[in-house]
CSV table of C-alpha atoms and ligand atoms in Angstrom, one decimal:
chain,number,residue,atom,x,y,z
A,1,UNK,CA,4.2,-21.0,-28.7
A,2,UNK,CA,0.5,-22.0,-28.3
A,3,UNK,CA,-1.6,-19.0,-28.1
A,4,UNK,CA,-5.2,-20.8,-27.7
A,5,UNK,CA,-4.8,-20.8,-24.1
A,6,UNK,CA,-3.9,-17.4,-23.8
A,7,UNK,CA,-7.1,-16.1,-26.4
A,8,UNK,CA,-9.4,-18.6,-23.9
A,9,UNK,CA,-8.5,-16.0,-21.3
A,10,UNK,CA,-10.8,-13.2,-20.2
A,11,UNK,CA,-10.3,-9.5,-22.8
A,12,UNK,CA,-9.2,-7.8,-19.6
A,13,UNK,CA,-6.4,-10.9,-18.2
A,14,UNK,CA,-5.1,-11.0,-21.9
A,15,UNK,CA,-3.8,-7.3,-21.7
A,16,UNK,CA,-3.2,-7.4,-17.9
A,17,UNK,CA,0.4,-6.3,-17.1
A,18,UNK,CA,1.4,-8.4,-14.2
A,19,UNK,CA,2.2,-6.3,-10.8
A,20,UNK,CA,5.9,-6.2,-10.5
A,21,UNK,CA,7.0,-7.1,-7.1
A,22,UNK,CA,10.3,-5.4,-5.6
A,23,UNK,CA,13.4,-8.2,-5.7
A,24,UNK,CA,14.1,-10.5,-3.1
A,25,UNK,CA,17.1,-10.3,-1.1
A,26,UNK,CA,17.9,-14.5,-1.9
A,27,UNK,CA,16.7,-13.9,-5.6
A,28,UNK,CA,20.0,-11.2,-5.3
A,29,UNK,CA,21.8,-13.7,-3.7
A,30,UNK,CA,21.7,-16.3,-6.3
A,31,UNK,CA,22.3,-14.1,-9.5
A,32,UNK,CA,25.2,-12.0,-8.1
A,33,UNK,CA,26.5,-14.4,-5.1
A,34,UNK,CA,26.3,-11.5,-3.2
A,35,UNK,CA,26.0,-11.4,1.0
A,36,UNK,CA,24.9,-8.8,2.9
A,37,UNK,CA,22.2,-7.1,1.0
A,38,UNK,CA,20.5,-4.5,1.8
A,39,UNK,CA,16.8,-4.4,0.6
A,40,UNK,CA,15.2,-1.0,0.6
A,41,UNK,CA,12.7,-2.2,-2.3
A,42,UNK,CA,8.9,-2.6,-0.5
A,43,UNK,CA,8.2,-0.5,1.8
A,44,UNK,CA,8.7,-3.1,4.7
A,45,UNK,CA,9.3,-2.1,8.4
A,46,UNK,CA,13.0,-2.3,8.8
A,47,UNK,CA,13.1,-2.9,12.6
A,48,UNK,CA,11.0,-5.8,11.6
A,49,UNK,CA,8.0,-7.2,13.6
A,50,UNK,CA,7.5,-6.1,17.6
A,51,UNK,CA,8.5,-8.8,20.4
A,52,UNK,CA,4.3,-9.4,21.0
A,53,UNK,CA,3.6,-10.3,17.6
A,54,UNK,CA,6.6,-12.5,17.6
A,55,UNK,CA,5.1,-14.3,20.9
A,56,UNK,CA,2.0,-14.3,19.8
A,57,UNK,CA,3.3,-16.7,16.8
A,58,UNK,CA,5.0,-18.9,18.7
A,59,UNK,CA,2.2,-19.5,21.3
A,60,UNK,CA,-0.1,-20.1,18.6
A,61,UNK,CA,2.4,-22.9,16.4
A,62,UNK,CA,0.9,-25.9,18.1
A,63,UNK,CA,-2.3,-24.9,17.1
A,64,UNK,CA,-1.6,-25.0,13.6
A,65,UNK,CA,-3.2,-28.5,12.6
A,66,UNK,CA,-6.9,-26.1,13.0
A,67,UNK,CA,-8.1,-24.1,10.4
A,68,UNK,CA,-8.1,-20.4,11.5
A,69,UNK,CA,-11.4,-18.5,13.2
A,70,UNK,CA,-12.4,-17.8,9.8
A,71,UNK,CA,-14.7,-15.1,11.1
A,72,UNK,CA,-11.3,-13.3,12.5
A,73,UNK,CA,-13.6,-12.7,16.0
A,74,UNK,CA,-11.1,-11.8,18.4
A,75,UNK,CA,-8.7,-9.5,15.6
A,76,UNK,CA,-12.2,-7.3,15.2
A,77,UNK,CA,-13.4,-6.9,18.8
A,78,UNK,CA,-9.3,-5.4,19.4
A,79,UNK,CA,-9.9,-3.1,16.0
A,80,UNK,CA,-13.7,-2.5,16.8
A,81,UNK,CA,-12.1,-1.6,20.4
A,82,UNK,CA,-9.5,0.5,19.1
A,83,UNK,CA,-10.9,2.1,16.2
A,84,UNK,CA,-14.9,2.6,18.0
A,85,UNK,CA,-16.3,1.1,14.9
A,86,UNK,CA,-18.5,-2.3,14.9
A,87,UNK,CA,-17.2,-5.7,14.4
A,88,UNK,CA,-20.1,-5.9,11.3
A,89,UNK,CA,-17.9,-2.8,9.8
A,90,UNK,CA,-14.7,-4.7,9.6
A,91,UNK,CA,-13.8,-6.9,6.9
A,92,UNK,CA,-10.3,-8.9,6.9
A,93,UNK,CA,-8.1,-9.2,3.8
A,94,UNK,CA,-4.9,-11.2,3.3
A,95,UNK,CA,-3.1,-8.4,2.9
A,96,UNK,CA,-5.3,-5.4,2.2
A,97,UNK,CA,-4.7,-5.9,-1.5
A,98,UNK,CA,-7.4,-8.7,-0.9
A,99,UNK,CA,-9.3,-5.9,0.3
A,100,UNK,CA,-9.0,-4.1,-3.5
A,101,UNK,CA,-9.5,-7.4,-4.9
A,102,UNK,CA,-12.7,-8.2,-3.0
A,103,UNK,CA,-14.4,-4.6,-3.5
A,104,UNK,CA,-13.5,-5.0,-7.5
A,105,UNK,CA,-15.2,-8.6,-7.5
A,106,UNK,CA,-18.0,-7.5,-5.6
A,107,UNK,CA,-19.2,-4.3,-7.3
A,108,UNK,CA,-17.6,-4.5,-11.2
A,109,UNK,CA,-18.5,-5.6,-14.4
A,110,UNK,CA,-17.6,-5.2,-17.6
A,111,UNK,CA,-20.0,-2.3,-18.4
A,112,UNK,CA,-18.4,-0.6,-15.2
A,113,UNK,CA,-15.5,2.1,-15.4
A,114,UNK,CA,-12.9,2.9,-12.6
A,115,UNK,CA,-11.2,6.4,-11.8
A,116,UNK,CA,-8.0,6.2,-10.2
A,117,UNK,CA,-4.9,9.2,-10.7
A,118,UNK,CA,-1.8,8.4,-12.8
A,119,UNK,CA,1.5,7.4,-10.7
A,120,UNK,CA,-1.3,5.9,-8.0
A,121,UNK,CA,-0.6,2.5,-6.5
A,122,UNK,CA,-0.2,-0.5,-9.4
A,123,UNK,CA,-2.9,-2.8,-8.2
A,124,UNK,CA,-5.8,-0.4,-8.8
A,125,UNK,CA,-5.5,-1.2,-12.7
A,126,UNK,CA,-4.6,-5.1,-12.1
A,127,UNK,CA,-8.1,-5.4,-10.3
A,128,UNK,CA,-9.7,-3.4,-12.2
A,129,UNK,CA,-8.8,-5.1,-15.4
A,130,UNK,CA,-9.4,-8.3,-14.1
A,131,UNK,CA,-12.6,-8.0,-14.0
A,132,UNK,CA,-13.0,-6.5,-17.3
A,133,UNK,CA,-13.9,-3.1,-16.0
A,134,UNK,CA,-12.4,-0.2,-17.8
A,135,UNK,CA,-9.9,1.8,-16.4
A,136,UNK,CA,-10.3,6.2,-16.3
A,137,UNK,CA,-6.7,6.9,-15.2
A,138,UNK,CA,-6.7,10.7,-14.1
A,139,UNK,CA,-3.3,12.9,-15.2
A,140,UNK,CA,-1.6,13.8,-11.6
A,141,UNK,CA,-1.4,17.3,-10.0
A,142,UNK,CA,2.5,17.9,-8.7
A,143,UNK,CA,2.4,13.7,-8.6
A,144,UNK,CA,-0.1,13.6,-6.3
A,145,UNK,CA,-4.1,12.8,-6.6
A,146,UNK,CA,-6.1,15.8,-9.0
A,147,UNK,CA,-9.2,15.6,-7.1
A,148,UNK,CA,-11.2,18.3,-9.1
A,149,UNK,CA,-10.1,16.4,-12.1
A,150,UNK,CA,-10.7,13.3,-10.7
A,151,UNK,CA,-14.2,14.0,-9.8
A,152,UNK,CA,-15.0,15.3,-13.4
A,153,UNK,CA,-13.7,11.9,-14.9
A,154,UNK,CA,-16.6,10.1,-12.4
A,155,UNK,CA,-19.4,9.3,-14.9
A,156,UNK,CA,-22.7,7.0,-14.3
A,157,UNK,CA,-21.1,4.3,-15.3
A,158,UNK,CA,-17.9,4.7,-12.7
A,159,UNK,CA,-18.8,2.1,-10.1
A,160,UNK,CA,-15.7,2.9,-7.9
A,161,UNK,CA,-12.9,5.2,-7.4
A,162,UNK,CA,-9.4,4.3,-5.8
A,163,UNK,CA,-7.8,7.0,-3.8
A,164,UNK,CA,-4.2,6.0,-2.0
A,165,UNK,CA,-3.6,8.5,1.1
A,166,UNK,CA,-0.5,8.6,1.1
A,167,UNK,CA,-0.2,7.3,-2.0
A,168,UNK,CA,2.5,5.0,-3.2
A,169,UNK,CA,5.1,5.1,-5.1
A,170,UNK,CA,4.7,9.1,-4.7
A,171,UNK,CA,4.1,9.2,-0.6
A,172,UNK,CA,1.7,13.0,-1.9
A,173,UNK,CA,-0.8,13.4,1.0
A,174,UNK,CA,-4.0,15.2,0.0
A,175,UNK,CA,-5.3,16.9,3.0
A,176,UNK,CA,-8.7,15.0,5.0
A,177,UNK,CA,-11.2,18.3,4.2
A,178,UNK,CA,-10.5,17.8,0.4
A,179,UNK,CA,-10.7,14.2,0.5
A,180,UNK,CA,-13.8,15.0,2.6
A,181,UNK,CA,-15.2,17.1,-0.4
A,182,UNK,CA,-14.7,14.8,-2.6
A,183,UNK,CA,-16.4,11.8,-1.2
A,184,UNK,CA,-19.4,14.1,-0.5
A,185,UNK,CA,-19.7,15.2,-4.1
A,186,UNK,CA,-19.2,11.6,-5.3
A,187,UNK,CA,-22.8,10.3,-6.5
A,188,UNK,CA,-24.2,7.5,-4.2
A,189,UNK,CA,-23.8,4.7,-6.8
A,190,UNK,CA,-20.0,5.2,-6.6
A,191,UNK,CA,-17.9,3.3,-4.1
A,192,UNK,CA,-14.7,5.4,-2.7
A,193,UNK,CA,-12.1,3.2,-1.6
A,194,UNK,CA,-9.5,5.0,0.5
A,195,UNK,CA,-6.6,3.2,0.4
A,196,UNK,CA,-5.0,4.1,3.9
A,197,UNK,CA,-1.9,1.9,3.9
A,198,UNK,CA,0.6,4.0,5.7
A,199,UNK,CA,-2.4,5.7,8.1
A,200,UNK,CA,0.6,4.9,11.1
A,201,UNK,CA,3.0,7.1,10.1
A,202,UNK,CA,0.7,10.1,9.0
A,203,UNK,CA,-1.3,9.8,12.3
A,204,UNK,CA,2.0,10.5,13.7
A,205,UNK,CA,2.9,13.4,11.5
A,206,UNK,CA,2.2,17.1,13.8
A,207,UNK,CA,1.6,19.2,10.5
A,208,UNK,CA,-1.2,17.4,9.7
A,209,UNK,CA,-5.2,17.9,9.9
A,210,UNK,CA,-6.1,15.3,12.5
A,211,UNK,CA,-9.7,14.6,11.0
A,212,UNK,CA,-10.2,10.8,11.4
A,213,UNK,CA,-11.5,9.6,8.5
A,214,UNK,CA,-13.2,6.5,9.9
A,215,UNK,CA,-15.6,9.4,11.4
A,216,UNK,CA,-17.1,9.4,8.0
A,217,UNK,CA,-18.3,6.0,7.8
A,218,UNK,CA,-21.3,7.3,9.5
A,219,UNK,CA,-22.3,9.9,6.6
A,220,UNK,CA,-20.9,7.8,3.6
A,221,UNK,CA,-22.2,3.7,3.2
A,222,UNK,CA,-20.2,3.9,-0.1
A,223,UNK,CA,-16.6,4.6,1.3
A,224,UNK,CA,-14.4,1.6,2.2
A,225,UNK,CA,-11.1,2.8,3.9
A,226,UNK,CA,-8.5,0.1,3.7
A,227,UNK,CA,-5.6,-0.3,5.8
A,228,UNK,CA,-2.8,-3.1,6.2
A,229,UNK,CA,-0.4,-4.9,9.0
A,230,UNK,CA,2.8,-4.7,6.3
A,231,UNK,CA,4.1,-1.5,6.6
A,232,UNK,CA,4.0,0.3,10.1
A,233,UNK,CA,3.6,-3.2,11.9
A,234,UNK,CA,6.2,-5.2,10.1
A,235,UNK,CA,4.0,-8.2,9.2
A,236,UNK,CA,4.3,-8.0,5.4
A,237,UNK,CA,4.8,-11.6,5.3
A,238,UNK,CA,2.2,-12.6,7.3
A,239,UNK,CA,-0.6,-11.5,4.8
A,240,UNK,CA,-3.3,-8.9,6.9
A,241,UNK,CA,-5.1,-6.3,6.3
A,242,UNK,CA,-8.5,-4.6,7.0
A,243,UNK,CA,-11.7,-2.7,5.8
A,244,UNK,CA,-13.7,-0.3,7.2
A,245,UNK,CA,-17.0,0.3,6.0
A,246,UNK,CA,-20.6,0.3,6.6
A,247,UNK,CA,-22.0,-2.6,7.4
A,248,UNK,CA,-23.6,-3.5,4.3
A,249,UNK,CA,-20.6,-2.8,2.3
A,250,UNK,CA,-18.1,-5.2,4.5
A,251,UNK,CA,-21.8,-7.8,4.0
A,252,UNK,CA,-21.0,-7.8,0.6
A,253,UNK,CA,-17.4,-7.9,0.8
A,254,UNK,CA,-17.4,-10.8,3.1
A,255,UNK,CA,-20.1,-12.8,1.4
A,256,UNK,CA,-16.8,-13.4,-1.5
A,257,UNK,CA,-13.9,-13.3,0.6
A,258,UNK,CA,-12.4,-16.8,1.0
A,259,UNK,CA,-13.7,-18.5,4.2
A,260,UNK,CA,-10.3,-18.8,5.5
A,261,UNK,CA,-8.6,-15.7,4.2
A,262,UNK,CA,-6.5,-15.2,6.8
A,263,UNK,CA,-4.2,-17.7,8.7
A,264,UNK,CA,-4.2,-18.7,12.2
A,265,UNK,CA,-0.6,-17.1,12.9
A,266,UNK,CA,-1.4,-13.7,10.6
A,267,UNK,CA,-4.8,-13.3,13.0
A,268,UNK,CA,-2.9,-13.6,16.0
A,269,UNK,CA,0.1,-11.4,15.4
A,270,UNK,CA,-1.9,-8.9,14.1
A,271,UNK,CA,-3.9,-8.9,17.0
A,272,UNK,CA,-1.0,-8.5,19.6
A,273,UNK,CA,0.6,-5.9,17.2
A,274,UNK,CA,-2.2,-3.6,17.7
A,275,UNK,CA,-1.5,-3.9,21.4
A,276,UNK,CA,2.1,-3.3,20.8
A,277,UNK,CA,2.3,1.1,21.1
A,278,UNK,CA,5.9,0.9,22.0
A,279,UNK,CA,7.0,-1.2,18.9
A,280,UNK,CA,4.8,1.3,16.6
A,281,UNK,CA,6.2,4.3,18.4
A,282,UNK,CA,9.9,2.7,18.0
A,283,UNK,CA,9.2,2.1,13.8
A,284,UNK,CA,7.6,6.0,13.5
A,285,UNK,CA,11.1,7.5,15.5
A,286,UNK,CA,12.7,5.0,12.9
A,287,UNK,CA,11.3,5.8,10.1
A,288,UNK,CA,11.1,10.2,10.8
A,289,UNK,CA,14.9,9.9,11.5
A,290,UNK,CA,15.8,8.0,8.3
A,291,UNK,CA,13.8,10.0,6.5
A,292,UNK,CA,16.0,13.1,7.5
A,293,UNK,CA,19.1,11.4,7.3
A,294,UNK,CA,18.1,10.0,3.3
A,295,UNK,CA,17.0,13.7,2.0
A,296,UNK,CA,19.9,15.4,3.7
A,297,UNK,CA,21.9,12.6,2.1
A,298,UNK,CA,20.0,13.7,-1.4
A,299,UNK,CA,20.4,17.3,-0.8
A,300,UNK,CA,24.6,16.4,-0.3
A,301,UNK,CA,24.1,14.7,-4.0
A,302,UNK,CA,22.6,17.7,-5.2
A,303,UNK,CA,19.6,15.5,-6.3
A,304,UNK,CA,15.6,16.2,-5.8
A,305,UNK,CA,13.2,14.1,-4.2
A,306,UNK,CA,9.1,14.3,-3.7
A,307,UNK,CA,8.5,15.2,-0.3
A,308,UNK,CA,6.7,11.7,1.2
A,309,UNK,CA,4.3,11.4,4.3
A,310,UNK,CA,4.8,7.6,4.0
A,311,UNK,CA,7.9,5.5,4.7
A,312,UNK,CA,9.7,5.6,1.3
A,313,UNK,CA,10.9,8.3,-0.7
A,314,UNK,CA,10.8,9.1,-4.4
A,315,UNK,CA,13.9,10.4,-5.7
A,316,UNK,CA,14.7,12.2,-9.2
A,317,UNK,CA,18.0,11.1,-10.4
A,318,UNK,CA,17.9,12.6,-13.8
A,319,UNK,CA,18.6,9.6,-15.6
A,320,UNK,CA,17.4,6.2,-16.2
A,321,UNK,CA,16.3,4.9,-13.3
A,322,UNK,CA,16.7,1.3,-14.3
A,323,UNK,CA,19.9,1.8,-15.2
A,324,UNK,CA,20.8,3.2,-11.2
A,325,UNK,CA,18.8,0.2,-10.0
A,326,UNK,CA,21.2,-2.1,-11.9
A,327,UNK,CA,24.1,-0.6,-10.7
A,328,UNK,CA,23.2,-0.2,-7.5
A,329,UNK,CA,21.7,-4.2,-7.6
A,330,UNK,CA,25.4,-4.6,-8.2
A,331,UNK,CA,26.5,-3.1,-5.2
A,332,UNK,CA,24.2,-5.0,-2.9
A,333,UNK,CA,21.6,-2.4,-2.6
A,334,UNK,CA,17.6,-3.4,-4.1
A,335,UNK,CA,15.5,-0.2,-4.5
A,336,UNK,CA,12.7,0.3,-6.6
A,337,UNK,CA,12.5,1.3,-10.3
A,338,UNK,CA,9.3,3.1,-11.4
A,339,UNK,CA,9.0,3.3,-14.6
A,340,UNK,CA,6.1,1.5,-14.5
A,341,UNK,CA,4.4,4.3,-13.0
A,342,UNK,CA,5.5,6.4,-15.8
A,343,UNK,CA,8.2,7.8,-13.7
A,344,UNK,CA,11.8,6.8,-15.7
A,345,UNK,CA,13.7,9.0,-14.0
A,346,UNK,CA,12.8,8.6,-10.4
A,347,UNK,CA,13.9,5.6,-7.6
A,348,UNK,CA,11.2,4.9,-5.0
A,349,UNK,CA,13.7,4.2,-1.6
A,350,UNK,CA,12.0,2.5,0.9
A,351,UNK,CA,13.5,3.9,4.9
A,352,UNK,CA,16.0,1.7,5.9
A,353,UNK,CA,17.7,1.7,9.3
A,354,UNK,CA,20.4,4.3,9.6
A,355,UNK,CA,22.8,1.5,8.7
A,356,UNK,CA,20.7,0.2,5.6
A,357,UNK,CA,20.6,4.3,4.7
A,358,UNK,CA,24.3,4.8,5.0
A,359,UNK,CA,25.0,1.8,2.8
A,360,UNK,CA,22.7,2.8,0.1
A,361,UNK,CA,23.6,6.8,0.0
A,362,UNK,CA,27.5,5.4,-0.6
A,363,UNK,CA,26.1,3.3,-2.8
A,364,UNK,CA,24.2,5.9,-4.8
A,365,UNK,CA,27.0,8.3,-4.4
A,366,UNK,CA,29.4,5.9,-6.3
A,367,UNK,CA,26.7,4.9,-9.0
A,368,UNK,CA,26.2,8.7,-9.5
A,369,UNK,CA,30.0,9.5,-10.0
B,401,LIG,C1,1.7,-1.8,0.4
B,401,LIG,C2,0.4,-1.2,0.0
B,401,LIG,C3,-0.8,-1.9,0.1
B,401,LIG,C4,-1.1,-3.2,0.6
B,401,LIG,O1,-0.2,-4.0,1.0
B,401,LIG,P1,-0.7,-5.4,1.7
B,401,LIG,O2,0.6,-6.0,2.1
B,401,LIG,O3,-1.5,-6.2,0.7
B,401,LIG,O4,-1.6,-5.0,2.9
B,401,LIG,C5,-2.0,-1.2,-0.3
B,401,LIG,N1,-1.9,0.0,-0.8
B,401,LIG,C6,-0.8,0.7,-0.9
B,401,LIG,C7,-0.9,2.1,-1.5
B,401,LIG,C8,0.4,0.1,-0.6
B,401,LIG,O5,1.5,0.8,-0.7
C-alpha cells in the first residue's frame, strides 16, 4: 500500500478513528437477504416525520432548481419566535454535528486542548482531532458527566468543553443547577458547548428541574447550546440542526459555515415541524411507552440497563456486546454495539414502536438462551 498520501495528512486526521455509523437497514438487506428489518440502531424517530413536514416538502419540490435562503430567514424568525431568542443568536448546521464541527474550526488550534467525559458522544474527539487540538477525556461518574472532575481537567490552554445533556450512548441527565455551576466557574476564554440533542423528550420529562437553559445565554457569551431536527422530529435524513448562542459567538460561527449549509427541503420541514405540537406530543407518548415496555422487557431477562432520559436505552448484557449484535443482525434486528465507547458489554437500543420492541425483546430473548 502507498502510505505517502496518508503521512501528507494532518498529525491529528492520521490517528483519527472514523465515527462509526449504526447499519443501514438495505446494507442488512444485501449481506443477509433479509426483509423485514427492524432498525433500532440511531436513535431515529420511529413514527417517522409529522404530516406538516411532509407537506412542507412536497410544496417546496418545484422549487428545487434555486439554491436555498442561505441565511435560513424564515427557520429563525419561527425558532427566534418560539425560543424568545434573536435571529442574530441562531446559527443553522446540517445536522447539529455541523454545529460541533463549526465551533471546533472556529475557536481550535493545535496548541488548544478539549475536555469532554469518557462514554460522551463520539464526535466530540473526531472534531477535536481534526483540527489537531488535543483531547482531555474526563473518567465518567456512574456513566454519566464528572463535572467536578471535569472542571479540574479545564486548564488555560482548554479552549472548549463538550457537555451532551442527555448524553449519548448513556442517555445520564446531569441536573440544570449543576450544569449551571459549572458554566459559571468555567473561565471566560473557555467555550461550553451544550450539546442538547434530545432537549424534546427531557422537556417532557415531570421529574425534572424545568430551568431553561437558553435563559443563560444572557449571563454566559461563551455557551453554545446545540440542538437538532433528527431525533424528536424525525428529520434525520434531512440534515438540520441549530445553535444558540450570543451573538458574537453564532458571528463567528456563521462567518465558516458553508453558505448553503442547509437545503431548501431540510429548511422548510424543519420549519413546519416546529409548528407541528401534535406530531411531537405523539413521538414523546411513543417514546415514554416503549421505554417502559423495553425495561420491563429487560427486567423479564433478568438483565440491567442505565436508566436514560433520551430515546434509547443502554443495556448490560454481560457479554460481548458485539457478539449479541451479530446474532441479533442475524435475526433481522440492527442495534448498536458500543464498544467504542469503552462499553463491551453494553447494547445501546434505540425506542422502537411497540412492534419494533416486541420483535427485538424475542429477539434478544432467543440470542440470550
Ligand atoms: C444524534 C446526536 C447529535 C446530532 O445529530 P444530527 O443529526 O447531526 O443533528 C448530536 N449530539 C448527540 C449527543 C446526538 O446523539
Amino acid at each position: 500500500m502507498n502510505n505517502t498520501i496518508y503521512n501528507l495528512a494532518s498529525l491529528g486526521v492520521q490517528q483519527l478513528i472514523p465515527y462509526k455509523a449504526g447499519k443501514p437497514i438495505e446494507e442488512l438487506e444485501r449481506e443477509l437477504g433479509l426483509t423485514n428489518i427492524v432498525k433500532l440502531a440511531s436513535n431515529e424517530n420511529p413514527i417517522g416525520p409529522g404530516k406538516k413536514a411532509l407537506a412542507a416538502i412536497q410544496q417546496a419540490l418545484s422549487g428545487l432548481a434555486l439554491y436555498p435562503d442561505g441565511s435560513g430567514f424564515s427557520l429563525k424568525q419561527t425558532l427566534s419566535n418560539k425560543y424568545s431568542v434573536s435571529p442574530e443568536q441562531i446559527t443553522l448546521g446540517n445536522g447539529s454535528n455541523e454545529l460541533l464541527e463549526l465551533v471546533a474550526r472556529a475557536f481550535l488550534t493545535p496548541l488548544h486542548e478539549v475536555v469532554f467525559s469518557q462514554h460522551a458522544f463520539a464526535v466530540y474527539p473526531i472534531v477535536t482531532q481534526s483540527v489537531g487540538a488535543k483531547a482531555v477525556v474526563v473518567p465518567a461518574l456512574n456513566y454519566g458527566h464528572d463535572l467536578d472532575a471535569m472542571l479540574k481537567a479545564v486548564t488555560d490552554k482548554t479552549r472548549i468543553v463538550f457537555i451532551a445533556n442527555p448524553n449519548n450512548p448513556t442517555g445520564t441527565l446531569l441536573s440544570q443547577d449543576s450544569v449551571e455551576r459549572f458554566i459559571k466557574a468555567l473561565p471566560d476564554t473557555c467555550i461550553c458547548v451544550l450539546d442538547e440533542a434530545y432537549f424534546e423528550f427531557v422537556s417532557s420529562l415531570e421529574a425534572i428541574d424545568s430551568i431553561d437553559s437558553i435563559e443563560w445565554l444572557k449571563k454566559f457569551p461563551n455557551l453554545l447550546i446545540t440542538r437538532t431536527f433528527s431525533k424528536a422530529y424525525g428529520l434525520a435524513g434531512l440534515r438540520v440542526g441549530y445553535g444558540l448562542s450570543s451573538p458574537e459567538m453564532a458571528d463567528i460561527l456563521n462567518r465558516v459555515r458553508q453558505p448553503f449549509n442547509n437545503n431548501t427541503l431540510a429548511l422548510v420541514a424543519a420549519e413546519a415541524a416546529l409548528n407541528d405540537e401534535e406530531h411531537l406530543q405523539e413521538t414523546i407518548r411513543v417514546n415514554a411507552s416503549g421505554m417502559l415496555q423495553l425495561t420491563e422487557g429487560f427486567k423479564a431477562l433478568n438483565l440491567e440497563w442505565i436508566p436514560s432520559s433520551g430515546n434509547f436505552v443502554l443495556v448490560d448484557i454481560k457479554q460481548s456486546g458485539q457478539d449479541i449484535y451479530e446474532a441479533l443482525l442475524r435475526r433481522g434486528v440492527i442495534v448498536r454495539p458500543v464498544a467504542n465507547y469503552e462499553l463491551p458489554h453494553h447494547l445501546r437500543i434505540s425506542i422502537g414502536t411497540e412492534t419494533e420492541n416486541k420483535v427485538f425483546l424475542k429477539a434478544l430473548a432467543e440470542t440470550l438462551k
